[in-house]
mmCIF file of C-alpha atoms in Angstrom:
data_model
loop_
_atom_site.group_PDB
_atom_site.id
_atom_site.type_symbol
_atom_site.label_atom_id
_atom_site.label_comp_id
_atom_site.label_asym_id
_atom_site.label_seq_id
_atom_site.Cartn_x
_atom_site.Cartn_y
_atom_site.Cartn_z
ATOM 1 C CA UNK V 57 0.000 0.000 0.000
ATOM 2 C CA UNK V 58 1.219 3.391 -0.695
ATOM 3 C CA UNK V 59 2.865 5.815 2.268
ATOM 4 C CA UNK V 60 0.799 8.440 1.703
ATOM 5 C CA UNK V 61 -2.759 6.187 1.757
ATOM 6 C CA UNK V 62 -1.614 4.263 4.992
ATOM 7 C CA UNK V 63 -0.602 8.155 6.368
ATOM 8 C CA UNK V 64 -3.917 8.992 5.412
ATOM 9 C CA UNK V 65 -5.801 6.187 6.653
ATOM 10 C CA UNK V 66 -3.891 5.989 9.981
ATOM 11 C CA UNK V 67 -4.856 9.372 10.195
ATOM 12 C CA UNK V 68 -8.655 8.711 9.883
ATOM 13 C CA UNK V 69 -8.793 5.947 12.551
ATOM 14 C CA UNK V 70 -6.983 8.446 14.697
ATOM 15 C CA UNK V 71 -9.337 11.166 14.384
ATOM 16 C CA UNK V 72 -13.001 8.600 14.530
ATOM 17 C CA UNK V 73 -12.052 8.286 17.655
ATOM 18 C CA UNK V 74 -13.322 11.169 18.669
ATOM 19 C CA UNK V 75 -15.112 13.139 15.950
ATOM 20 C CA UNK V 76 -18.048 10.957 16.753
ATOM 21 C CA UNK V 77 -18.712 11.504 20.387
ATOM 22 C CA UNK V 78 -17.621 15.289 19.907
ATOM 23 C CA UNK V 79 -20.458 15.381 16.992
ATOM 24 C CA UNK V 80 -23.022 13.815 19.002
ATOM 25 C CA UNK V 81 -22.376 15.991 22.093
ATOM 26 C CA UNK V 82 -22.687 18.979 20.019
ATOM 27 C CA UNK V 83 -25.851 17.817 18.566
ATOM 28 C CA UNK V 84 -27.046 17.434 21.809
ATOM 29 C CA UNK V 85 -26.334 20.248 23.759
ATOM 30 C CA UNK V 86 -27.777 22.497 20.820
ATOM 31 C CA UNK V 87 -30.731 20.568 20.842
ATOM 32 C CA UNK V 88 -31.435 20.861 24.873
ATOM 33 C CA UNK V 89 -31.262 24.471 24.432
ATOM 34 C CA UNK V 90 -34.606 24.327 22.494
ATOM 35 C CA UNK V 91 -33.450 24.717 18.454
ATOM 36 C CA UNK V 92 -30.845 22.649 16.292
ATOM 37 C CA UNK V 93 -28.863 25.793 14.884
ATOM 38 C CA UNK V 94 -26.026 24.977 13.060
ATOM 39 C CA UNK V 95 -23.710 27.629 14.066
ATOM 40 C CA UNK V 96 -23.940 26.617 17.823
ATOM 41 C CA UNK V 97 -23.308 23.102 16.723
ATOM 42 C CA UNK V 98 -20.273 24.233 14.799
ATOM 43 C CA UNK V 99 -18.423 25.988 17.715
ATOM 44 C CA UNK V 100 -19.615 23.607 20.500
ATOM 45 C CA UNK V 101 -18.030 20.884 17.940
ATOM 46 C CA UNK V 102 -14.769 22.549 17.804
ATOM 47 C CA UNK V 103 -14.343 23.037 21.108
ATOM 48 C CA UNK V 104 -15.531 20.041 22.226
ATOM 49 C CA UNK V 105 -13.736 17.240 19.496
ATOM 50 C CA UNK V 106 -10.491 19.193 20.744
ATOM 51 C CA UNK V 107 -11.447 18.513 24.194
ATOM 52 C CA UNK V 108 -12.066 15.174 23.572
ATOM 53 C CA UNK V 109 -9.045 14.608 21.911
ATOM 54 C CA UNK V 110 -6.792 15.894 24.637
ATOM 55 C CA UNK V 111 -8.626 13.469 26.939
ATOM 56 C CA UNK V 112 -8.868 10.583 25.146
ATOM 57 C CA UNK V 113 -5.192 10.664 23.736
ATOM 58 C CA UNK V 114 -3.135 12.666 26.643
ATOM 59 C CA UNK V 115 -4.493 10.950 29.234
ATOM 60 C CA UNK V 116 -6.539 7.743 28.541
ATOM 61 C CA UNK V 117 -4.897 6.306 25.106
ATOM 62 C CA UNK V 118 -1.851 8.158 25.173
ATOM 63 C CA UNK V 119 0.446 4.737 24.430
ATOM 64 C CA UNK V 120 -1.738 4.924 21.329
ATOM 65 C CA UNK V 121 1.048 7.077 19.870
ATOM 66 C CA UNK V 122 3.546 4.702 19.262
ATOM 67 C CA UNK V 123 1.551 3.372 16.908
ATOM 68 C CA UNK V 124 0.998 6.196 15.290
ATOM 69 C CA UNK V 125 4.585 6.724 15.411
ATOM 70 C CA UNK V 126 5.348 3.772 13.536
ATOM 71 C CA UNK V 127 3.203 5.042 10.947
ATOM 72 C CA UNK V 128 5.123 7.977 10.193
ATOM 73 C CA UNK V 129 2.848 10.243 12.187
ATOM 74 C CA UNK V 130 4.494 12.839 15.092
ATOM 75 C CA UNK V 131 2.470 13.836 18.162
ATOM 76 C CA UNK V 132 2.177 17.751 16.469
ATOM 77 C CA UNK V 133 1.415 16.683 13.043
ATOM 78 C CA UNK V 134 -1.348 14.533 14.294
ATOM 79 C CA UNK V 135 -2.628 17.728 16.775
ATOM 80 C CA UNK V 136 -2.789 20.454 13.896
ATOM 81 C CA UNK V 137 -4.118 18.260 11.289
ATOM 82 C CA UNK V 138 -7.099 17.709 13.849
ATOM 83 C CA UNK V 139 -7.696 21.209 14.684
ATOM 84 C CA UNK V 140 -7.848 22.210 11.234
ATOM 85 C CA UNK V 141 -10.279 19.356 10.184
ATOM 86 C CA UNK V 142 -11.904 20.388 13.060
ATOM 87 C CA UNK V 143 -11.985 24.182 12.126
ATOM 88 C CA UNK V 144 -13.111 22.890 8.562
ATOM 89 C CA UNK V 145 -16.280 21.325 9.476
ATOM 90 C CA UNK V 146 -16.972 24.039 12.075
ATOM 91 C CA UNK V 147 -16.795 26.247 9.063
ATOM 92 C CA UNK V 148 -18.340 24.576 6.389
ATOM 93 C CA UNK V 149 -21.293 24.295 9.318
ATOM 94 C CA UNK V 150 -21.601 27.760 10.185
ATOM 95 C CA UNK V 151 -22.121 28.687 6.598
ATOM 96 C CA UNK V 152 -25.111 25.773 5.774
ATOM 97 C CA UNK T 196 26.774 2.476 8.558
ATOM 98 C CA UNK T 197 24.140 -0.804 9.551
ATOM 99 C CA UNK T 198 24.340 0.503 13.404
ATOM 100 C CA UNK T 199 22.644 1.668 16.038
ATOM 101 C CA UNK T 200 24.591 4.131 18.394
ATOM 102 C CA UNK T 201 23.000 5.178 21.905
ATOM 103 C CA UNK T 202 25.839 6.905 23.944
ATOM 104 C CA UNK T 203 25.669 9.761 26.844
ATOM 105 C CA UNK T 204 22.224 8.769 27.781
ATOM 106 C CA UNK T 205 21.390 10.651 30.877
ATOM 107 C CA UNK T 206 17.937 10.039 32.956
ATOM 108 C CA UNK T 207 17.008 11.087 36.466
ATOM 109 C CA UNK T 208 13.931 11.519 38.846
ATOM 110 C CA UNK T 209 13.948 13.952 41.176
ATOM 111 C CA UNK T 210 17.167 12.959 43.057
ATOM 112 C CA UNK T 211 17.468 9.267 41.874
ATOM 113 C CA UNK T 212 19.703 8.753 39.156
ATOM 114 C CA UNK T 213 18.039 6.045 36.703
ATOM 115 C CA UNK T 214 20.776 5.676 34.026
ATOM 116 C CA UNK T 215 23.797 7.327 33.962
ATOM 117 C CA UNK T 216 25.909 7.793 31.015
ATOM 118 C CA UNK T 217 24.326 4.651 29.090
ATOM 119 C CA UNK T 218 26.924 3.805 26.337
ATOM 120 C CA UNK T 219 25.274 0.623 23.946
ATOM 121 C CA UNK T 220 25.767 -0.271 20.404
ATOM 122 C CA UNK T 221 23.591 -2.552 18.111
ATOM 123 C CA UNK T 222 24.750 -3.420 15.053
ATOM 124 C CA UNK T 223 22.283 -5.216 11.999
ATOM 125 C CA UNK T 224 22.653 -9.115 12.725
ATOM 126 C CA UNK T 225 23.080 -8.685 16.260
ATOM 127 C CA UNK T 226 20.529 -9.354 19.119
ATOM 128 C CA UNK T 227 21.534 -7.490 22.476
ATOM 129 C CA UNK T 228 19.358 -8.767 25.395
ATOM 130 C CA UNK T 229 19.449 -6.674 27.608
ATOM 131 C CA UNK T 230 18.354 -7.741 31.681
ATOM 132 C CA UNK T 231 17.926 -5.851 34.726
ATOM 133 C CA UNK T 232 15.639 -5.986 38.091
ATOM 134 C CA UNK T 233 12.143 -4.077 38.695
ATOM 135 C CA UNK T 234 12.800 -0.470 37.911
ATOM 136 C CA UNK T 235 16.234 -0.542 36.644
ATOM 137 C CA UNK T 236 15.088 1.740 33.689
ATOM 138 C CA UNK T 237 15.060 -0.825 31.052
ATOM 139 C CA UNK T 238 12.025 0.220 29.694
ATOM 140 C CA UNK T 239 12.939 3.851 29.890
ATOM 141 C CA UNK T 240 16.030 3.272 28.189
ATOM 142 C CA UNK T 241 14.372 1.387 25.293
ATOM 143 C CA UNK T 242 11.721 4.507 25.048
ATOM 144 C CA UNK T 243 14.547 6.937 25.492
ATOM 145 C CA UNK T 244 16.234 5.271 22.403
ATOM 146 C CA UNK T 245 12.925 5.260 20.055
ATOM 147 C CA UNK T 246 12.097 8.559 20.896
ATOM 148 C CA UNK T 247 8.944 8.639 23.099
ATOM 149 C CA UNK T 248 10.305 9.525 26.630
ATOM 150 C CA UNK T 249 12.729 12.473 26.952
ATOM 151 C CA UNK T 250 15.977 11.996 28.843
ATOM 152 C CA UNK T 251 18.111 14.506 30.429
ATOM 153 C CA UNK T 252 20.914 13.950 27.820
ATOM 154 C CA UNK T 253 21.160 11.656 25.141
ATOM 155 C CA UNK T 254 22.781 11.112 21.777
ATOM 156 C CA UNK T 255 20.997 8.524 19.481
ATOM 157 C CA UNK T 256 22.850 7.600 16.287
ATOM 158 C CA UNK T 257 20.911 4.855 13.579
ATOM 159 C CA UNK T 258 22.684 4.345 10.432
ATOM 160 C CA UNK T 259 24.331 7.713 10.291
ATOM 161 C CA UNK T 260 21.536 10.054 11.023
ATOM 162 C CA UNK T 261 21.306 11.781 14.501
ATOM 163 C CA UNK T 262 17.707 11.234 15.564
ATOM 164 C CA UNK T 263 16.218 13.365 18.644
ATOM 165 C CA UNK T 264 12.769 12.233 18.678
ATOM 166 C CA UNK T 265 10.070 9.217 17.568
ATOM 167 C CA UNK T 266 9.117 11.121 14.317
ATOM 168 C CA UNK T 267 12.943 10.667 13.206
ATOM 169 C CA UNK T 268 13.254 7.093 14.333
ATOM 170 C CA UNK T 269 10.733 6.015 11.850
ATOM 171 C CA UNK T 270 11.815 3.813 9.015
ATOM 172 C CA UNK T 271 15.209 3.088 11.388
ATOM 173 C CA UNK T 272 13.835 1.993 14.630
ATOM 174 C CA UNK T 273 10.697 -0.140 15.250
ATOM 175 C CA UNK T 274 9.774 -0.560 18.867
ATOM 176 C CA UNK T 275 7.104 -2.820 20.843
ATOM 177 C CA UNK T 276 6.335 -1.683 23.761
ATOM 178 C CA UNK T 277 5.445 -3.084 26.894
ATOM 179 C CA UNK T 278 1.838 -2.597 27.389
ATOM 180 C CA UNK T 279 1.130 -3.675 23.400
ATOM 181 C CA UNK T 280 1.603 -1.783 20.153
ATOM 182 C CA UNK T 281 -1.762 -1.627 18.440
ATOM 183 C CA UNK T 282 -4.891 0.617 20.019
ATOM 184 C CA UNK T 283 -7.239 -2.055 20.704
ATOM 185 C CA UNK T 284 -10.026 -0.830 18.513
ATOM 186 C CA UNK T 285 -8.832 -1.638 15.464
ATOM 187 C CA UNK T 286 -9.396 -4.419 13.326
ATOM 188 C CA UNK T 287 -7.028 -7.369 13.220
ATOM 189 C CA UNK T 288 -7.297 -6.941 9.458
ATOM 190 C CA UNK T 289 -6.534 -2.784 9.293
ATOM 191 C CA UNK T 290 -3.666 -3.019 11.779
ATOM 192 C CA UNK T 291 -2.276 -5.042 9.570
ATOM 193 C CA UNK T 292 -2.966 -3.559 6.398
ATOM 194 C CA UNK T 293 -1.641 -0.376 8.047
ATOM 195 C CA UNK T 294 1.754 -1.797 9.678
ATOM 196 C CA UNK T 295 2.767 -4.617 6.686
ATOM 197 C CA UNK T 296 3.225 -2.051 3.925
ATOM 198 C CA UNK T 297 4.344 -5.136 1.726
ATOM 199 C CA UNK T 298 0.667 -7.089 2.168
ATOM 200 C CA UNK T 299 -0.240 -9.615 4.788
ATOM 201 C CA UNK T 300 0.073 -12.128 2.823
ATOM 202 C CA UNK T 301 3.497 -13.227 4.307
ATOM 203 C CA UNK T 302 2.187 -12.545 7.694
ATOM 204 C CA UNK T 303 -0.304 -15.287 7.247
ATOM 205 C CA UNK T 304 1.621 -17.612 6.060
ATOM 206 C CA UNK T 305 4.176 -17.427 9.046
ATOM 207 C CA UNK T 306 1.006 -17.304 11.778
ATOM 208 C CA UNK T 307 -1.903 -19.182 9.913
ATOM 209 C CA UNK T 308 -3.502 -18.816 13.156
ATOM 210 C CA UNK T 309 -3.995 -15.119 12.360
ATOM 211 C CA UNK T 310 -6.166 -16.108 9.122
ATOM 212 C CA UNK T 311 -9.908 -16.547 10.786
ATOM 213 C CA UNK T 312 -9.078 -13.698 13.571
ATOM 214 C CA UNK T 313 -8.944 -10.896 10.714
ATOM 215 C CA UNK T 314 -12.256 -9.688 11.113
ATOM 216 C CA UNK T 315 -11.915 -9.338 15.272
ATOM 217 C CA UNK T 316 -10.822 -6.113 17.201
ATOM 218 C CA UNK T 317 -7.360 -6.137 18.829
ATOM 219 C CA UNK T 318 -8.661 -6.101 22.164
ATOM 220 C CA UNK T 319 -11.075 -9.667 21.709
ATOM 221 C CA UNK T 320 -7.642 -11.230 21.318
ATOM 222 C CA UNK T 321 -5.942 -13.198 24.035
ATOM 223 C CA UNK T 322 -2.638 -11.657 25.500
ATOM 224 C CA UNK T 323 -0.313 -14.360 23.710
ATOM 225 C CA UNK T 324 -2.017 -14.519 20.518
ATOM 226 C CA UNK T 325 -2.093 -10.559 20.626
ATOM 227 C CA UNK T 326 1.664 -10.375 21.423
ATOM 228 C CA UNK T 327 2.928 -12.711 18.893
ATOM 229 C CA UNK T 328 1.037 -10.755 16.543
ATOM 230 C CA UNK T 329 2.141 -7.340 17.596
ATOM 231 C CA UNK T 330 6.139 -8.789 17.275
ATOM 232 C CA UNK T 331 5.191 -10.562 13.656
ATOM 233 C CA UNK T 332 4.092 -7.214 12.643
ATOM 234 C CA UNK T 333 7.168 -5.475 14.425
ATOM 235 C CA UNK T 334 9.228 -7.641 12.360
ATOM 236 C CA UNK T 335 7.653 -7.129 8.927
ATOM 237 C CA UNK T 336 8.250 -3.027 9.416
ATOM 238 C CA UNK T 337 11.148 -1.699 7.095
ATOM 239 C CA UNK T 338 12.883 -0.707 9.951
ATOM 240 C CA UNK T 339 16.533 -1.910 10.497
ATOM 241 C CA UNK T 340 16.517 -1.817 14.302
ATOM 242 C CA UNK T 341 14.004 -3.340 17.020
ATOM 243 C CA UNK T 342 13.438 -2.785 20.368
ATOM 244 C CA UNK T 343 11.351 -5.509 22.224
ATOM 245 C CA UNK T 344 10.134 -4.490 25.368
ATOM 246 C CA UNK T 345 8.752 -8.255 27.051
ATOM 247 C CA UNK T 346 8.212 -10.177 24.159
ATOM 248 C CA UNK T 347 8.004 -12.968 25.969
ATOM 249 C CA UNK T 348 5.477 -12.026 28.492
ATOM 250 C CA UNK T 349 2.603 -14.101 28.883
ATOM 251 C CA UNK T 350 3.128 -16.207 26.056
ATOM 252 C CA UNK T 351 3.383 -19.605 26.015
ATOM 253 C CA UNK T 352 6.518 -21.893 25.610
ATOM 254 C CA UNK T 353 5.465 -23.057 21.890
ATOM 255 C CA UNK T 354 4.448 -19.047 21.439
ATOM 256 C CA UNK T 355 7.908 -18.147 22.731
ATOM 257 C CA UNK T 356 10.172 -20.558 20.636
ATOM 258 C CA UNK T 357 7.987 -19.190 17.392
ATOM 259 C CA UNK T 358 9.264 -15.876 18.440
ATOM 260 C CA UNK T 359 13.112 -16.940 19.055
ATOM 261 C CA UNK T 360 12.513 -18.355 15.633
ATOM 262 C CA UNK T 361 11.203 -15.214 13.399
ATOM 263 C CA UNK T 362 14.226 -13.067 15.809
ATOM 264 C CA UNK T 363 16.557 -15.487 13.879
ATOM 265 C CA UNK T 364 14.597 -15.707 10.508
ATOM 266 C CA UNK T 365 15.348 -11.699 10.435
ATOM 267 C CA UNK T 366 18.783 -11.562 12.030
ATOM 268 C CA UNK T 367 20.437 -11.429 8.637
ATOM 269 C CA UNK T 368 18.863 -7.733 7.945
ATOM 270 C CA UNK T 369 18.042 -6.273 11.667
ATOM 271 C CA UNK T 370 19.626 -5.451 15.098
ATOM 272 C CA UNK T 371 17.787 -6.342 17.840
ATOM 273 C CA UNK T 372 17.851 -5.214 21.006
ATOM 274 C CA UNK T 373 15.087 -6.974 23.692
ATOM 275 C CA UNK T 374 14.157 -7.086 27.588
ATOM 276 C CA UNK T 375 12.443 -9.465 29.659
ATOM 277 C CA UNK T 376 12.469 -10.953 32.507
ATOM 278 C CA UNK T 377 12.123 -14.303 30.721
ATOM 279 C CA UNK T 378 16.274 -14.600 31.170
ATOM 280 C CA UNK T 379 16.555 -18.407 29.777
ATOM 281 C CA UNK T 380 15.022 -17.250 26.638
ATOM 282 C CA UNK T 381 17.003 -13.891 26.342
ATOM 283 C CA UNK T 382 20.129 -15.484 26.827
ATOM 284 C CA UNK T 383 19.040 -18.412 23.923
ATOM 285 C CA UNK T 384 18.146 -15.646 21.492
ATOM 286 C CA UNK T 385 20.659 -12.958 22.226
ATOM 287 C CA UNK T 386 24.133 -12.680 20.631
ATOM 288 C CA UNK T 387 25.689 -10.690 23.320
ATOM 289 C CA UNK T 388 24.052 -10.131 26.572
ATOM 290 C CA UNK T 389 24.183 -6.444 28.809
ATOM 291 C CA UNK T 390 23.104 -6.045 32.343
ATOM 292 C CA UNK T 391 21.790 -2.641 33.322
ATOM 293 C CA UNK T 392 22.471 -2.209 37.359
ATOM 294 C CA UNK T 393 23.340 0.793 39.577
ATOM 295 C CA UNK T 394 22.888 2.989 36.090
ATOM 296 C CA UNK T 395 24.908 1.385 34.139
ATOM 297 C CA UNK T 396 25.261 -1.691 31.002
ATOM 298 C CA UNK T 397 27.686 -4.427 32.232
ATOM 299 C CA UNK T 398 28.754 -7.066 29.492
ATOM 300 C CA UNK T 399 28.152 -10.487 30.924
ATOM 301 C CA UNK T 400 28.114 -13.636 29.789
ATOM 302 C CA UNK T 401 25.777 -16.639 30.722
ATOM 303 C CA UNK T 402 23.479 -16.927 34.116
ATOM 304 C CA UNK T 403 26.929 -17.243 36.336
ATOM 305 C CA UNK T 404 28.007 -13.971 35.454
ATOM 306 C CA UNK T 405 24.277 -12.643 35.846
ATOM 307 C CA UNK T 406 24.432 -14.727 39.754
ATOM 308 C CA UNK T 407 28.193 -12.360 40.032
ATOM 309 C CA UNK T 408 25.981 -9.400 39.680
ATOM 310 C CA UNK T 409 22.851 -10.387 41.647
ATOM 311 C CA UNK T 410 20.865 -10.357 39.487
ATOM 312 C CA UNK T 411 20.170 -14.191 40.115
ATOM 313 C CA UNK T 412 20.329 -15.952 43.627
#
């Protein structure tokens, strides 16, 4: 398999981790306040899928690295690439 | 060129010094077992030398190029660590798809065992068949140099001689250099044998020398 696809796949299981619980918790919390708006849901996602990530990686998972490691993937690398996914979809959310 | 030079490593807590000016070379078709008691700093020398845990001083040398931390080890130095290599929610199947750039196909055909576990998670397998997974995959990595942190632990006898026997199948190509407190089978496997005590490596050979140092009664 190509580098650059395993990089890129690596990277995917790395970030499911916890795009999905961050998405669902911003779902939610928008929706207890009374309306689904999509704006809310895009900052509460940002903030919240980079919270998730520093708790489920610097504190539960954080052994999880080595693998990444062995991947060709640095600690940093794999931090920035999330926070600008992250700032993506917060983006492409706020202007739906 | 072909070696693997670790010199100057420095590591302390607090006011306990853990290893002190750690001098060790591993050259490709060499396996350096390397023994020590309960909190000798094996472990952190072996993390210390791929990368992942900073040391007070260190100079790490693979093949020519200086390399300060885990991102530069890669494609030079493979390590398995203690508590296991692969996050336990992956797929047998992607973790190996991921770490055996060269297919699985090989893989399979060294552990047929591996064949109807594909579609499980890492963490439904047992400990043994886990860890002779996670050092098959070790071994298949491009990298010239392995650290084994307990490769031997809680696997079986049959398990462990399988493992002595893919060290050997890649000795040709890789240095190896591997802890556990499984001593018999560190001493069968190794080519030269180093004792980390008080600090520092001693060279020893055989379990008298390691009774010299204490380390057996």
């Amino acid at each position: 398999m190509d580098c650059r696809l395993i990089k890129f796949r690596s990277f995917f299981f790395y970030y499911r981790r916890f795009f999905g619980p961050a998405l669902l918790l911003s779902f939610f919390l928008s929706g207890i306040s009374g309306t689904i708006d999509l704006q809310r849901i895009g900052v509460l996602f940002f903030f919240l899928s980079t919270f998730f990530q520093l708790v489920l990686y610097e504190f539960f998972y954080k052994n999880d690295y080595i693998f990444y490691f062995h991947l060709g993937w640095g600690k940093t690398p794999l931090w920035l690439y999330s926070i600008l996914l992250n700032g993506m979809i917060t983006l492409i959310m706020m202007l739906l | 060129m072909n070696k693997l030079h670790v010199d100057s490593v420095m590591k302390s807590y607090g006011d306990r010094m853990l290893l002190s000016d750690i001098f060790l070379e591993c050259s490709a078709g060499e396996v350096v077992g390397l023994l020590g008691r309960n909190g000798c700093g094996k472990t952190t020398l072996l993390e210390i030398i791929f990368g992942t845990r900073p040391a007070d001083q260190k100079f790490v040398r693979a093949n020519g190029k200086h390399l300060k931390n885990a991102s530069d080890s890669r494609q030079l130095i493979a390590f398995l660590p203690q508590q296991g290599l692969v996050p336990h929610h992956f797929r047998v199947k992607t973790a190996l798809g991921l770490m055996c750039p060269d297919g699985i196909e090989p893989l399979l055909h060294a552990l047929p065992f591996v064949k109807p576990l594909l579609g499980s998670r890492i963490g439904k397998l047992s400990h043994g068949e886990r860890r002779i997974l996670e050092v098959q995959m070790i071994l298949q990595s491009k990298s010239m140099f392995i650290l084994m942190d307990e490769p031997f632990n809680g696997v079986s006898p049959l398990q462990k001689d399988l493992i002595k026997s893919m060290i050997r199948k890649q000795l040709s190509s890789k240095g190896f250099i591997i802890t556990d407190h499984d001593y018999r089978n560190i001493i069968a496997v190794s080519t030269r044998l180093l004792l980390l005590t008080g600090g520092g490596l001693k060279s020893v050979e055989g379990e008298e020398a390691l009774r010299q140092f204490g380390y057996l009664s």
